[in-house]
Short mmCIF file of C-alpha atoms and ligand atoms in Angstrom, two decimals:
data_model
loop_
_atom_site.label_atom_id
_atom_site.label_comp_id
_atom_site.label_asym_id
_atom_site.label_seq_id
_atom_site.Cartn_x
_atom_site.Cartn_y
_atom_site.Cartn_z
CA MET A 1 -16.79 18.82 18.14
CA THR A 2 -15.34 15.41 19.06
CA ALA A 3 -13.03 13.67 16.51
CA GLU A 4 -15.77 11.04 16.14
CA ALA A 5 -18.19 13.72 14.56
CA SER A 6 -15.77 14.20 11.56
CA THR A 7 -15.21 10.56 11.11
CA THR A 8 -16.05 8.28 8.26
CA SER A 9 -17.82 5.26 9.41
CA VAL A 10 -17.83 1.96 7.56
CA ARG A 11 -20.00 -0.91 8.75
CA VAL A 12 -19.01 -4.56 8.40
CA ALA A 13 -22.37 -6.31 8.20
CA LEU A 14 -22.10 -9.40 10.02
CA GLY A 15 -25.38 -9.67 11.70
CA ASP A 16 -25.04 -9.85 15.47
CA ARG A 17 -21.26 -9.68 15.11
CA ALA A 18 -21.43 -6.48 12.86
CA TYR A 19 -18.95 -3.76 13.78
CA ASP A 20 -17.87 -0.26 12.76
CA ILE A 21 -14.58 0.88 11.09
CA LEU A 22 -14.08 4.50 12.20
CA ILE A 23 -11.73 6.33 9.87
CA GLY A 24 -10.33 9.95 10.43
CA ARG A 25 -7.29 11.98 11.54
CA GLY A 26 -6.89 12.42 15.28
CA LEU A 27 -9.20 9.52 16.36
CA LEU A 28 -6.53 7.95 18.70
CA GLN A 29 -7.04 10.61 21.38
CA ASP A 30 -10.70 9.83 21.54
CA ALA A 31 -10.30 6.03 21.21
CA GLY A 32 -11.24 5.42 24.91
CA GLN A 33 -14.57 7.21 24.47
CA ALA A 34 -15.41 5.30 21.23
CA ILE A 35 -14.63 2.03 22.95
CA ALA A 36 -16.49 2.85 26.20
CA LYS A 37 -19.57 3.82 24.08
CA ARG A 38 -19.75 0.42 22.51
CA LEU A 39 -18.02 -1.81 25.07
CA PRO A 40 -18.97 -0.26 28.48
CA LYS A 41 -17.34 -1.31 31.86
CA VAL A 42 -14.34 -3.12 30.45
CA ARG A 43 -10.77 -3.62 31.31
CA ALA A 44 -8.09 -3.81 28.58
CA ALA A 45 -4.87 -5.27 27.60
CA VAL A 46 -3.06 -3.20 24.88
CA VAL A 47 -0.70 -5.13 22.70
CA THR A 48 1.78 -3.04 20.76
CA ASP A 49 5.23 -3.37 19.23
CA ALA A 50 8.12 -1.34 20.69
CA THR A 51 8.30 1.11 17.81
CA VAL A 52 4.61 1.96 17.76
CA GLY A 53 4.50 1.80 21.64
CA ALA A 54 7.11 4.60 21.90
CA LEU A 55 5.18 6.84 19.45
CA HIS A 56 1.52 6.26 20.23
CA LEU A 57 0.84 4.01 23.37
CA GLY A 58 0.86 7.20 25.67
CA THR A 59 -1.92 8.81 23.77
CA LEU A 60 -4.03 5.68 23.73
CA THR A 61 -3.41 4.95 27.45
CA ASP A 62 -4.37 8.55 28.42
CA SER A 63 -7.57 8.24 26.34
CA LEU A 64 -8.55 4.89 27.93
CA THR A 65 -7.98 6.31 31.43
CA ALA A 66 -10.01 9.32 30.74
CA ALA A 67 -12.89 7.08 29.58
CA GLY A 68 -12.64 4.91 32.74
CA ILE A 69 -10.97 1.89 31.09
CA PRO A 70 -8.04 0.58 33.16
CA SER A 71 -5.45 -0.95 30.88
CA VAL A 72 -2.11 -2.98 30.96
CA PRO A 73 0.36 -2.73 28.09
CA ILE A 74 1.97 -5.77 26.40
CA GLU A 75 4.97 -5.12 24.26
CA ILE A 76 6.41 -7.26 21.48
CA ALA A 77 9.34 -6.78 19.13
CA PRO A 78 8.59 -5.10 15.85
CA GLY A 79 8.62 -7.04 12.63
CA GLU A 80 7.14 -10.09 10.94
CA ALA A 81 9.38 -12.44 12.93
CA SER A 82 7.09 -11.85 15.96
CA LYS A 83 4.25 -13.54 14.29
CA ASN A 84 5.23 -16.84 15.77
CA PHE A 85 4.26 -19.42 18.39
CA ALA A 86 6.77 -18.07 21.04
CA THR A 87 5.30 -14.50 20.89
CA LEU A 88 1.82 -15.87 20.85
CA GLU A 89 2.54 -17.69 24.14
CA VAL A 90 3.94 -14.52 25.64
CA VAL A 91 1.05 -12.37 24.62
CA THR A 92 -1.73 -14.91 25.58
CA ARG A 93 -0.15 -15.67 29.07
CA ALA A 94 0.30 -11.87 29.72
CA ILE A 95 -3.50 -11.40 29.10
CA LEU A 96 -4.25 -14.24 31.51
CA ALA A 97 -1.62 -12.94 34.03
CA ALA A 98 -3.45 -9.58 34.06
CA ARG A 99 -6.45 -11.46 35.11
CA LEU A 100 -8.65 -10.08 32.27
CA GLU A 101 -12.01 -11.79 32.08
CA ARG A 102 -13.65 -13.19 28.89
CA GLY A 103 -15.93 -10.04 28.70
CA ASP A 104 -12.89 -7.65 28.90
CA ILE A 105 -11.07 -6.51 25.76
CA VAL A 106 -7.71 -6.94 24.04
CA ILE A 107 -6.66 -3.98 22.06
CA ALA A 108 -4.19 -4.34 19.07
CA LEU A 109 -2.32 -1.08 18.61
CA GLY A 110 0.02 -1.46 15.61
CA GLY A 111 0.48 -2.78 12.15
CA GLY A 112 -0.74 -6.06 10.70
CA VAL A 113 1.78 -8.11 12.71
CA VAL A 114 0.38 -6.79 16.00
CA GLY A 115 -3.11 -7.11 14.77
CA ASP A 116 -2.96 -10.74 13.37
CA LEU A 117 -1.13 -11.93 16.54
CA THR A 118 -3.26 -10.07 19.02
CA GLY A 119 -6.42 -11.24 17.21
CA PHE A 120 -5.36 -14.82 17.39
CA ALA A 121 -4.46 -14.38 21.18
CA ALA A 122 -7.87 -12.96 21.69
CA ALA A 123 -9.35 -15.79 19.83
CA ILE A 124 -7.88 -18.42 22.13
CA ALA A 125 -7.46 -16.73 25.56
CA ARG A 126 -10.37 -17.86 27.77
CA ARG A 127 -11.71 -19.56 24.44
CA GLY A 128 -12.45 -16.09 22.97
CA MET A 129 -12.23 -12.55 24.19
CA ARG A 130 -13.47 -9.41 22.53
CA PHE A 131 -10.98 -7.35 20.76
CA VAL A 132 -10.45 -3.95 19.16
CA GLN A 133 -8.13 -3.21 16.35
CA ILE A 134 -6.33 0.14 16.33
CA PRO A 135 -4.34 -0.21 13.12
CA THR A 136 -1.34 2.22 12.76
CA SER A 137 0.23 1.27 9.47
CA LEU A 138 -1.34 2.09 5.98
CA LEU A 139 -1.61 -1.72 5.37
CA SER A 140 -3.40 -2.53 8.57
CA GLN A 141 -5.79 0.41 8.10
CA VAL A 142 -6.83 -0.63 4.60
CA ASP A 143 -6.68 -4.46 5.07
CA SER A 144 -5.47 -6.46 8.07
CA SER A 145 -7.52 -4.80 10.75
CA VAL A 146 -10.83 -5.69 8.85
CA GLY A 147 -12.27 -9.11 8.40
CA GLY A 148 -11.13 -11.27 11.19
CA LYS A 149 -8.26 -13.26 9.70
CA THR A 150 -5.84 -13.72 12.59
CA GLY A 151 -2.77 -15.97 12.92
CA ILE A 152 0.92 -16.58 12.98
CA ASN A 153 3.55 -17.95 10.50
CA THR A 154 5.44 -21.24 10.84
CA ALA A 155 8.48 -22.64 9.07
CA GLU A 156 6.01 -24.47 6.74
CA GLY A 157 4.43 -21.31 5.57
CA LYS A 158 2.69 -17.96 5.95
CA ASN A 159 -0.46 -17.65 8.27
CA LEU A 160 -0.72 -21.42 8.40
CA VAL A 161 -1.91 -21.36 12.10
CA GLY A 162 -4.76 -19.05 13.00
CA ALA A 163 -8.45 -18.49 13.51
CA PHE A 164 -11.28 -16.28 12.13
CA HIS A 165 -12.01 -13.92 14.93
CA GLN A 166 -13.78 -10.66 14.17
CA PRO A 167 -12.91 -7.52 16.04
CA ASP A 168 -15.73 -5.59 17.84
CA LEU A 169 -14.44 -2.23 16.63
CA VAL A 170 -11.75 -0.75 14.32
CA ILE A 171 -10.30 2.63 14.87
CA ALA A 172 -8.13 3.95 11.99
CA ASP A 173 -6.47 7.25 12.95
CA THR A 174 -5.00 8.38 9.62
CA GLY A 175 -2.80 10.94 11.42
CA VAL A 176 -0.69 8.29 13.07
CA LEU A 177 0.54 7.25 9.55
CA ASP A 178 2.61 10.46 9.61
CA THR A 179 5.19 8.57 11.59
CA LEU A 180 5.33 5.58 9.38
CA SER A 181 8.56 5.13 7.33
CA PRO A 182 8.28 5.65 3.59
CA ARG A 183 9.14 2.00 2.92
CA GLU A 184 6.25 0.69 5.08
CA PHE A 185 3.98 3.32 3.61
CA ARG A 186 4.66 2.14 0.08
CA ALA A 187 4.24 -1.59 1.32
CA GLY A 188 0.70 -0.75 2.56
CA TYR A 189 0.01 1.02 -0.77
CA ALA A 190 0.25 -2.32 -2.55
CA GLU A 191 -2.86 -3.53 -0.72
CA VAL A 192 -4.63 -0.30 -1.56
CA ALA A 193 -3.90 -0.81 -5.33
CA LYS A 194 -5.05 -4.36 -4.91
CA TYR A 195 -8.60 -3.29 -4.51
CA GLY A 196 -8.56 -1.44 -7.85
CA LEU A 197 -6.95 -4.49 -9.52
CA ILE A 198 -9.54 -6.84 -8.21
CA ASP A 199 -12.69 -5.25 -9.37
CA ASP A 200 -12.58 -1.47 -9.35
CA PRO A 201 -10.66 -0.19 -12.57
CA ALA A 202 -11.93 3.38 -11.87
CA PHE A 203 -10.24 3.30 -8.42
CA PHE A 204 -7.04 2.00 -9.98
CA ALA A 205 -7.19 4.86 -12.47
CA TRP A 206 -7.67 7.36 -9.73
CA LEU A 207 -4.73 5.88 -7.92
CA GLU A 208 -2.56 6.40 -10.93
CA GLN A 209 -3.48 10.03 -10.82
CA ASN A 210 -3.61 10.62 -6.99
CA TRP A 211 -1.14 8.31 -5.23
CA GLN A 212 1.19 11.18 -4.28
CA GLY A 213 -1.66 12.81 -2.11
CA ILE A 214 -2.14 9.48 -0.24
CA LEU A 215 1.56 9.46 0.66
CA SER A 216 1.73 13.08 1.60
CA GLY A 217 -1.30 13.04 3.77
CA GLY A 218 -3.83 15.03 1.80
CA PRO A 219 -7.47 14.33 1.74
CA GLU A 220 -6.69 11.53 -0.82
CA ARG A 221 -5.50 9.51 2.12
CA GLU A 222 -8.83 9.30 3.89
CA HIS A 223 -10.53 8.68 0.60
CA ALA A 224 -8.16 5.72 -0.18
CA VAL A 225 -8.51 4.23 3.31
CA ALA A 226 -12.31 4.47 3.23
CA THR A 227 -12.59 3.10 -0.30
CA SER A 228 -10.36 0.20 0.63
CA CYS A 229 -12.32 -0.54 3.73
CA ARG A 230 -15.63 -0.32 2.01
CA ALA A 231 -14.28 -2.77 -0.54
CA LYS A 232 -13.09 -5.25 2.05
CA ALA A 233 -16.16 -4.96 4.22
CA LYS A 234 -18.40 -5.78 1.26
CA VAL A 235 -16.38 -8.99 0.53
CA VAL A 236 -16.12 -10.02 4.19
CA ALA A 237 -19.85 -9.61 4.69
CA ALA A 238 -20.60 -11.77 1.80
CA ASP A 239 -18.03 -14.58 2.40
CA GLU A 240 -16.55 -14.28 6.02
CA HIS A 241 -14.78 -17.64 6.03
CA GLU A 242 -13.46 -17.63 2.39
CA THR A 243 -15.55 -20.32 0.95
CA GLY A 244 -15.82 -18.37 -2.36
CA GLU A 245 -15.26 -14.76 -3.44
CA ARG A 246 -13.14 -13.72 -0.44
CA ALA A 247 -10.33 -15.51 -2.01
CA LEU A 248 -10.10 -12.62 -4.51
CA LEU A 249 -8.48 -10.50 -1.73
CA ASN A 250 -5.58 -12.91 -2.20
CA LEU A 251 -4.61 -11.46 -5.56
CA GLY A 252 -0.82 -11.45 -5.63
CA HIS A 253 -0.51 -13.47 -2.39
CA THR A 254 0.18 -16.95 -3.64
CA PHE A 255 3.43 -15.79 -5.13
CA GLY A 256 3.97 -13.08 -2.47
CA HIS A 257 3.59 -15.53 0.52
CA ALA A 258 6.11 -17.96 -1.07
CA LEU A 259 8.54 -15.07 -1.40
CA GLU A 260 8.04 -13.99 2.28
CA SER A 261 8.59 -17.69 3.32
CA ALA A 262 11.64 -17.90 1.08
CA THR A 263 13.19 -14.75 2.62
CA GLY A 264 12.53 -16.00 6.15
CA TYR A 265 9.81 -13.43 7.02
CA SER A 266 12.54 -10.94 7.27
CA GLN A 267 13.21 -7.25 6.48
CA ARG A 268 14.56 -8.45 3.03
CA LEU A 269 10.87 -8.37 1.89
CA VAL A 270 7.98 -7.13 3.88
CA HIS A 271 4.40 -8.43 3.20
CA GLY A 272 3.25 -5.47 1.07
CA GLU A 273 6.34 -5.68 -1.18
CA GLY A 274 5.77 -9.40 -1.64
CA VAL A 275 2.14 -8.55 -2.67
CA ALA A 276 3.40 -5.94 -5.12
CA ILE A 277 5.73 -8.42 -6.84
CA GLY A 278 3.07 -11.08 -6.70
CA MET A 279 0.39 -8.91 -8.33
CA VAL A 280 2.70 -8.03 -11.18
CA LEU A 281 3.51 -11.68 -11.47
CA ALA A 282 -0.29 -12.62 -11.49
CA HIS A 283 -0.89 -10.19 -14.36
CA GLN A 284 2.11 -11.42 -16.38
CA PHE A 285 1.06 -15.05 -15.73
CA SER A 286 -2.42 -14.29 -16.83
CA ALA A 287 -1.09 -12.88 -20.06
CA ARG A 288 1.06 -16.01 -20.47
CA MET A 289 -2.13 -18.05 -20.15
CA ASN A 290 -3.80 -15.78 -22.78
CA LEU A 291 -6.26 -14.56 -20.22
CA CYS A 292 -5.45 -10.85 -20.57
CA SER A 293 -3.25 -8.53 -22.58
CA PRO A 294 0.45 -8.22 -21.72
CA ASP A 295 -0.26 -4.42 -21.66
CA ASP A 296 -2.18 -4.92 -18.32
CA GLY A 297 1.01 -6.31 -16.70
CA VAL A 298 3.03 -3.46 -18.12
CA ARG A 299 0.50 -0.96 -16.65
CA VAL A 300 0.38 -2.53 -13.24
CA GLU A 301 4.14 -2.74 -12.92
CA ALA A 302 4.65 0.86 -14.18
CA HIS A 303 2.28 2.19 -11.50
CA LEU A 304 3.73 0.24 -8.64
CA ARG A 305 7.29 0.98 -9.77
CA SER A 306 6.47 4.66 -9.94
CA VAL A 307 5.24 4.59 -6.32
CA GLY A 308 8.70 3.08 -5.38
CA LEU A 309 7.65 -0.63 -4.88
CA PRO A 310 9.62 -3.63 -5.94
CA THR A 311 7.91 -5.35 -8.84
CA ARG A 312 10.48 -8.08 -10.00
CA LEU A 313 11.97 -11.14 -8.42
CA SER A 314 15.41 -9.61 -9.04
CA ASP A 315 14.27 -6.75 -6.75
CA VAL A 316 14.36 -9.01 -3.73
CA PRO A 317 17.84 -8.46 -2.05
CA GLY A 318 19.98 -11.44 -1.20
CA GLY A 319 18.74 -13.79 -3.94
CA LEU A 320 15.99 -16.38 -4.04
CA PRO A 321 15.82 -20.11 -4.22
CA ASP A 322 15.06 -21.88 -7.54
CA ALA A 323 11.55 -22.32 -9.10
CA GLU A 324 11.22 -25.86 -7.63
CA ASP A 325 11.82 -24.62 -4.15
CA LEU A 326 9.20 -21.68 -4.60
CA MET A 327 6.79 -24.30 -5.90
CA GLN A 328 7.21 -26.29 -2.72
CA ARG A 329 6.23 -23.21 -0.77
CA ILE A 330 3.37 -22.41 -3.10
CA GLY A 331 1.99 -26.00 -2.43
CA GLN A 332 1.38 -24.94 1.19
CA ASP A 333 -1.05 -22.21 0.25
CA LYS A 334 -4.37 -22.42 1.98
CA LYS A 335 -6.14 -22.14 -1.33
CA VAL A 336 -4.72 -25.52 -2.43
CA SER A 337 -7.69 -27.97 -2.75
CA ARG A 338 -7.33 -31.72 -3.28
CA GLY A 339 -3.81 -31.18 -4.19
CA THR A 340 -4.44 -28.64 -7.02
CA LEU A 341 -3.39 -25.02 -7.08
CA THR A 342 -5.74 -22.12 -6.99
CA PHE A 343 -4.58 -18.68 -8.10
CA ILE A 344 -6.12 -15.39 -8.41
CA LEU A 345 -5.73 -14.46 -12.06
CA THR A 346 -7.19 -11.65 -14.21
CA HIS A 347 -8.76 -10.79 -17.43
CA GLY A 348 -7.37 -7.34 -17.12
CA VAL A 349 -7.16 -4.37 -14.66
CA GLY A 350 -10.12 -4.61 -12.36
CA GLN A 351 -11.20 -8.10 -13.66
CA ALA A 352 -9.60 -10.62 -11.27
CA PHE A 353 -11.04 -14.07 -10.84
CA ILE A 354 -10.56 -17.29 -8.99
CA ALA A 355 -8.65 -19.84 -11.17
CA LYS A 356 -8.85 -23.44 -9.89
CA ASP A 357 -6.73 -26.34 -11.25
CA VAL A 358 -3.82 -24.04 -12.38
CA PRO A 359 -1.19 -26.31 -13.96
CA PRO A 360 1.89 -26.50 -11.63
CA ALA A 361 4.23 -27.10 -14.65
CA ALA A 362 3.12 -23.84 -16.31
CA VAL A 363 3.62 -21.79 -13.03
CA GLN A 364 7.02 -23.47 -12.47
CA ALA A 365 8.17 -22.71 -16.06
CA PHE A 366 6.99 -19.15 -15.66
CA LEU A 367 8.87 -18.77 -12.43
CA THR A 368 12.00 -20.28 -13.90
CA GLU A 369 11.87 -17.60 -16.68
CA LYS A 370 11.19 -14.85 -14.19
CA LEU A 371 13.97 -15.77 -12.03
CA ALA A 372 16.38 -15.61 -14.90
CA ASP A 373 15.17 -12.23 -15.95
N1 NAD B 401 -5.39 -10.39 8.66
C1 NAD B 401 -5.44 -9.84 7.48
O1 NAD B 401 -6.48 -9.78 6.83
C2 NAD B 401 -4.18 -9.37 6.81
C3 NAD B 401 -4.26 -8.51 5.69
C4 NAD B 401 -3.07 -8.07 5.13
C5 NAD B 401 -1.85 -8.30 5.78
N2 NAD B 401 -1.78 -9.04 6.96
C6 NAD B 401 -0.57 -9.23 7.54
O2 NAD B 401 -0.11 -7.97 8.17
C7 NAD B 401 1.24 -8.03 8.24
C8 NAD B 401 1.97 -6.86 7.67
O3 NAD B 401 1.38 -5.64 8.31
P1 NAD B 401 2.14 -4.30 8.30
O4 NAD B 401 2.65 -4.06 6.97
O5 NAD B 401 1.39 -3.34 9.08
O6 NAD B 401 3.57 -4.78 9.16
P2 NAD B 401 4.02 -4.42 10.57
O7 NAD B 401 2.98 -4.66 11.61
O8 NAD B 401 5.31 -5.17 10.75
O9 NAD B 401 4.23 -2.84 10.58
C9 NAD B 401 5.32 -2.46 9.72
C10 NAD B 401 6.36 -1.65 10.47
O10 NAD B 401 5.88 -0.33 10.69
C11 NAD B 401 6.00 0.01 12.06
N3 NAD B 401 4.84 1.03 12.41
C12 NAD B 401 3.62 0.51 12.38
N4 NAD B 401 2.79 1.70 12.56
C13 NAD B 401 3.64 2.70 12.68
C14 NAD B 401 3.46 4.14 12.84
N5 NAD B 401 2.28 4.65 12.91
N6 NAD B 401 4.59 4.81 12.99
C15 NAD B 401 5.80 4.36 12.91
N7 NAD B 401 6.07 2.96 12.59
C16 NAD B 401 5.05 2.26 12.58
C17 NAD B 401 5.95 -1.26 12.88
O11 NAD B 401 6.61 -1.11 14.12
C18 NAD B 401 6.72 -2.17 11.92
O12 NAD B 401 8.16 -2.10 12.10
C19 NAD B 401 1.71 -9.41 7.73
O13 NAD B 401 2.05 -10.32 8.65
C20 NAD B 401 0.57 -9.71 6.86
O14 NAD B 401 0.52 -11.19 6.68
C21 NAD B 401 -3.04 -9.55 7.49
O1 LIG B 402 -8.60 -10.76 4.21
C1 LIG B 402 -8.38 -11.63 3.33
O2 LIG B 402 -9.10 -12.44 3.08
C2 LIG B 402 -7.02 -11.48 2.65
O3 LIG B 402 -6.67 -12.39 1.86
C3 LIG B 402 -6.28 -10.22 2.84
C4 LIG B 402 -4.73 -10.44 2.60
O4 LIG B 402 -4.21 -9.04 2.13
C5 LIG B 402 -3.98 -10.85 3.72
O5 LIG B 402 -2.57 -10.78 3.58
C6 LIG B 402 -4.33 -12.14 4.34
O6 LIG B 402 -3.72 -12.33 5.66
C7 LIG B 402 -3.90 -13.40 3.57
O7 LIG B 402 -4.70 -14.35 3.92
P1 LIG B 402 -4.23 -15.93 3.79
O8 LIG B 402 -5.51 -16.64 4.13
O9 LIG B 402 -3.76 -16.10 2.38
O10 LIG B 402 -3.23 -16.23 4.85
ZN1 ZN B 403 -2.06 -9.20 2.16
#
């Protein structure tokens, strides 16, 4: 039996650009076959970071070779700081230097940093090459590898330069998560919990009972990845370019992205940690605006804290700028429309909604209070 026979497959229904997300333990060693079946007679560039490359590039390269796909590796430094113009140039020019044609493929082997950067390089090299996501962090398996948001950060803010460019295939080998650090595993868990908090209270309740199985690699892990991918695939198919409901996937991100920018996209706060704090703040701010009960914020914080995630501004090491500074950063959010703020707020666990025209003075007063907590 090939690994693909015991795989969960989730379809992202985007018409003639539809693609599969393959989920299962051990898929990396058959990745070449899975790619060759869908994208025959291609050559590939494999972009990875130094940490993931040392652990998993050999398995992928062997599998590509066995399937008749010649490949060249392109390695970047690990971490959020690589999502920048300089690394984008290095990766894009390496793809061109390898003389890959438009019909060839670029493979992202790594977490969300590698995936977002590689996807953007694939979107602009030769005006658009096909690409395959092989996500290796929990966060990238449940979120960033799906949906086609690609891009980089700038000093002005998070993901402010990029393109929508869908992958042709996503291969999520849940076994490779065994080598992920506990901190990065927990960070990815924040985006898993997000799907429950947006519109699936039963999933959030299930997570409260079963989160340990996800971390330890039991069958709960595949269930959580597949449930997350199904939820994301549904939203993306309905609103690929975020003209409406896709913005719900930004729950916790308006606060979280401002915190990532304020900490210089450094190891002080990784993306999933910013999202965890941001989701708690979104529930607390919703309660402050009388949109939900304060108990919802207490429940969300209790769960994320029990998993080991940061949940408060005071959990960010090294201090934060004042509320006015954070508001400047929030003002760069891509959901800002005609100068007014859009937040994802909530009527309770699993009842998130898009709130337009949120008063900046109320947000700033709330942040001032939380910074003093
Ligand atoms: N495009 C989207 O829809 C989307 C969605 C969510 C997040 N993102 C972006 O994703 C990024 C965060 O992704 P991330 O959390 O995966 O971060 P990451 O890519 O930095 O990976 C986290 C760390 O784990 C290491 N790593 C990854 N897989 C590993 C493995 N199997 N074994 C050992 N180490 C491994 C990496 O080397 C890195 O040091 C952010 O830039 C965020 O903005 C994008
Ligand atoms: O796919 C989406 O849409 C998301 O919002 C998923 C988020 O988890 C992710 O962090 C995304 O990159 C944020 O998008 P942005 O448009 O706010 O930069
Ligand atoms: Zn995110």
